[in-house]
C-alpha positions in Angstrom: 7.8 -3.7 22.1 7.7 -7.0 23.9 9.6 -9.9 22.2 7.6 -12.9 21.0 9.4 -16.0 22.4 8.6 -19.3 20.7 5.9 -20.3 22.9 4.0 -17.0 22.5 4.5 -17.1 18.8 3.1 -20.7 18.4 0.2 -19.6 20.4 -0.9 -16.9 17.9 -3.4 -17.8 15.2 -2.3 -17.5 11.4 -4.3 -14.4 11.1 -1.9 -12.6 13.6 0.8 -12.7 10.9 0.9 -10.7 7.8 2.7 -13.6 5.8 2.5 -17.3 6.1 4.4 -19.0 3.4 3.6 -22.3 1.7 5.5 -24.3 4.2 3.4 -22.7 7.1 6.3 -20.5 8.2 4.8 -17.4 9.8 6.4 -13.8 9.3 5.6 -10.4 10.1 3.5 -10.6 13.3 0.7 -8.1 13.4 -0.9 -9.1 16.8 -0.7 -5.6 18.3 0.3 -2.0 17.4 4.0 -2.4 18.3 4.2 -5.5 16.1 2.5 -3.7 13.2 5.0 -0.9 13.4 7.9 -3.3 13.5 6.4 -5.3 10.5 5.9 -2.0 8.5 9.7 -1.4 9.1 10.8 -4.8 8.1 8.4 -5.5 5.2 11.0 -5.0 2.5 13.4 -7.3 4.1 11.3 -10.4 3.7 12.0 -12.8 1.0 8.5 -13.5 -0.3 7.8 -16.6 -2.4 6.2 -14.7 -5.3 4.6 -11.4 -6.2 1.1 -12.7 -5.3 2.3 -13.6 -1.7 3.9 -10.2 -1.3 0.8 -8.5 -2.4 -1.3 -10.6 0.0 0.9 -9.9 2.8 1.0 -6.2 2.0 -2.7 -5.9 2.0 -3.1 -7.6 5.4 -0.4 -5.4 6.8 -2.0 -2.3 5.4 -5.3 -3.3 6.9 -3.6 -3.8 10.3 -2.1 -0.4 10.1 -5.5 1.1 9.5 -6.7 -0.6 12.4 -4.3 1.1 14.7 -4.2 4.5 12.8 -0.6 4.0 11.5 0.6 5.6 8.4 2.1 2.8 6.2 5.8 3.0 5.6 5.4 1.9 2.0 3.2 4.8 1.3 5.7 7.3 2.5 8.9 5.7 0.9 6.8 5.6 -2.4 6.3 9.3 -2.3 10.0 9.8 -1.6 11.2 7.6 -4.4 8.8 9.3 -6.8 10.4 12.6 -5.7 13.9 11.5 -6.5 15.3 11.0 -3.0 19.0 10.3 -3.1 18.6 7.9 -0.1 16.6 7.0 2.9 18.3 6.2 6.1 17.5 5.6 9.8 14.1 4.1 9.2 12.5 3.5 12.8 8.8 2.3 12.7 7.1 5.3 11.2 10.0 7.7 11.5 12.1 8.6 8.2 15.4 10.4 7.6 15.6 11.1 3.8 18.4 12.7 2.0 17.9 14.7 -1.2 20.6 16.3 -3.6 18.4 19.3 -4.1 16.4 21.1 -1.6 13.8 21.9 -4.0 13.1 18.0 -4.4 12.8 17.7 -0.6 10.1 20.5 -0.5 8.2 18.9 -3.3 8.1 15.6 -1.8 7.0 16.9 1.6 4.1 18.7 -0.2 3.2 15.5 -2.1 3.1 13.5 1.1 1.0 16.0 3.0 -1.5 16.1 0.0 -1.6 12.4 -0.5 -2.3 12.0 3.1 -5.1 14.5 3.0 -6.6 12.6 0.0 -6.3 9.4 2.1 -8.2 11.0 4.9 -11.1 12.0 3.0 -11.3 8.7 1.2 -10.9 6.5 4.3 -12.3 8.9 6.8 -9.4 8.1 9.1 -7.3 11.2 9.8 -3.7 10.7 10.1 -1.3 13.7 10.3 2.5 13.6 10.2 5.1 16.2 10.9 7.8 17.1 8.2 11.0 19.0 8.9 13.4 20.1 6.2 17.0 21.5 6.7 19.8 22.1 4.4 23.4 21.4 5.0 26.6 19.2 4.5 26.4 16.3 6.9 29.1 13.7 7.1 28.4 10.2 5.6 29.9 7.4 7.5 29.4 3.7 7.4 26.7 4.1 10.0 24.7 6.9 8.1 24.8 10.6 8.0 26.2 12.4 11.2 26.9 15.9 12.1 25.0 19.3 13.1 22.8 19.2 10.0 21.3 15.9 11.1 20.6 17.2 14.7 19.2 20.6 13.4 16.6 18.9 11.0 15.5 16.5 13.7 14.8 19.6 15.9 13.1 21.5 13.0 10.7 18.5 12.6 10.1 18.2 16.4 8.6 21.7 16.5 6.2 21.2 13.6 2.4 20.1 14.3 0.8 17.2 12.6 0.0 18.0 8.9 2.6 20.8 8.9 5.8 21.3 6.9 8.5 23.4 8.6 11.8 24.3 7.0 14.8 26.0 8.1 16.3 29.3 6.6 19.0 27.5 5.0 16.5 25.5 2.9 14.6 28.6 1.7 18.1 30.0 0.6 19.0 26.5 -1.0 15.7 26.6 -2.9 16.2 30.1 -4.1 15.0 30.8 -7.5 14.0 27.3 -8.0 10.7 27.7 -6.0 8.1 25.4 -7.5 5.0 27.0 -8.9 2.3 27.3 -6.4 4.4 26.9 -3.3 5.0 29.6 -0.8 7.3 30.0 2.5 5.8 31.9 5.3 8.0 33.2 8.0 7.2 31.6 11.6 10.0 33.8 13.2 13.3 32.8 14.8 13.3 30.2 17.4 15.7 28.6 19.9 15.7 24.9 19.4 16.8 22.4 21.8 20.5 21.7 21.7 21.4 24.1 19.1 23.6 27.2 19.8 21.7 29.8 17.8 18.1 30.7 17.0 16.9 29.2 13.9 14.7 30.9 11.2 11.7 28.7 10.6 9.3 28.9 7.7 6.1 27.0 6.8 5.5 25.6 3.4 2.2 26.6 2.0 0.3 25.5 -1.1 -3.2 24.5 -2.4 -4.2 21.3 -0.8 -2.2 21.7 2.3 -3.3 22.6 5.9 -2.6 26.1 6.6 -3.5 27.0 10.2 -1.4 25.8 13.1 -0.5 26.9 16.6 3.1 28.5 17.0 6.0 26.1 16.7 6.3 23.7 19.5 9.5 25.2 21.1 8.2 25.9 24.5 10.5 28.7 24.6 10.8 32.4 23.6 11.1 33.6 20.1 11.1 36.7 18.2 9.7 37.5 14.6 11.7 38.2 11.5 10.8 39.8 8.3 8.3 37.7 6.4 9.8 36.6 3.1 6.8 34.7 1.7 6.9 34.0 -1.9 4.1 33.1 -4.3 
C-alpha cells in the first residue's frame, strides 16, 4: 500500500475518508482497495466522537468494502466473539488468527462464519469466500503473540483449503471428540505433506447443512495418500 503523504491526503475529497470529525479532521482513507483493507484493520483503534459518528463511519467503510469485494473485519470478529473466542491475534487486513480454549468452539465459529457469508452472498448477490483452517496444539504465548509449531501448522492447514471450505487437522478431530456438535460432520481428505512440516498431516473437511460441500483436492501441490474415513454424523 502506497503511503499517503500530506499533499496527497489533502488533495482527496471528504468522500475518500470513512470518518471526518466535527473539526474537519479526516480519518480512515478509503480511496482505493489497499486503504480500505487498512481502514478495516484499524477501525476499532479510532476514537470516534460519539456512537452516531462511529455508525456513519462504519456504514461508509462497509460500502467501500463491498465495492472492492472485501469481507469486512467487523463481520468476522463479531462471529468470533459470539462463539467465545479467547482472543484474536495478528489481524492483518482480512486475515485472522484466533485462539479458542476449546476446539469445539473453533469448529462452531467456523461453521457460523461460512453460513453467514453464504447468507450475505444470497442477500447482496456478491459472492465472497474465505478459507478457514483449524489445528489444535499448545503454542507458546509471548509478549508478541503466540509462537511455535502449532501456529505454523494451522497456517499451513488454512493455506491448503479452498474458498468457502473449513479444513481441520487430525489433532482437532481428536480434541473435539465426543463434543461433536449436532449436525456437524468431519470427512477425511487423506494425509498430506504440508510445506515446512516434518510429517504428513491428516486433514478433514467440516460438513454441515448450509455449508458448501464440493471442493477440489487440498491445494498442497504434492503427493498424498488416503487414510481411513472417520466421518461422523
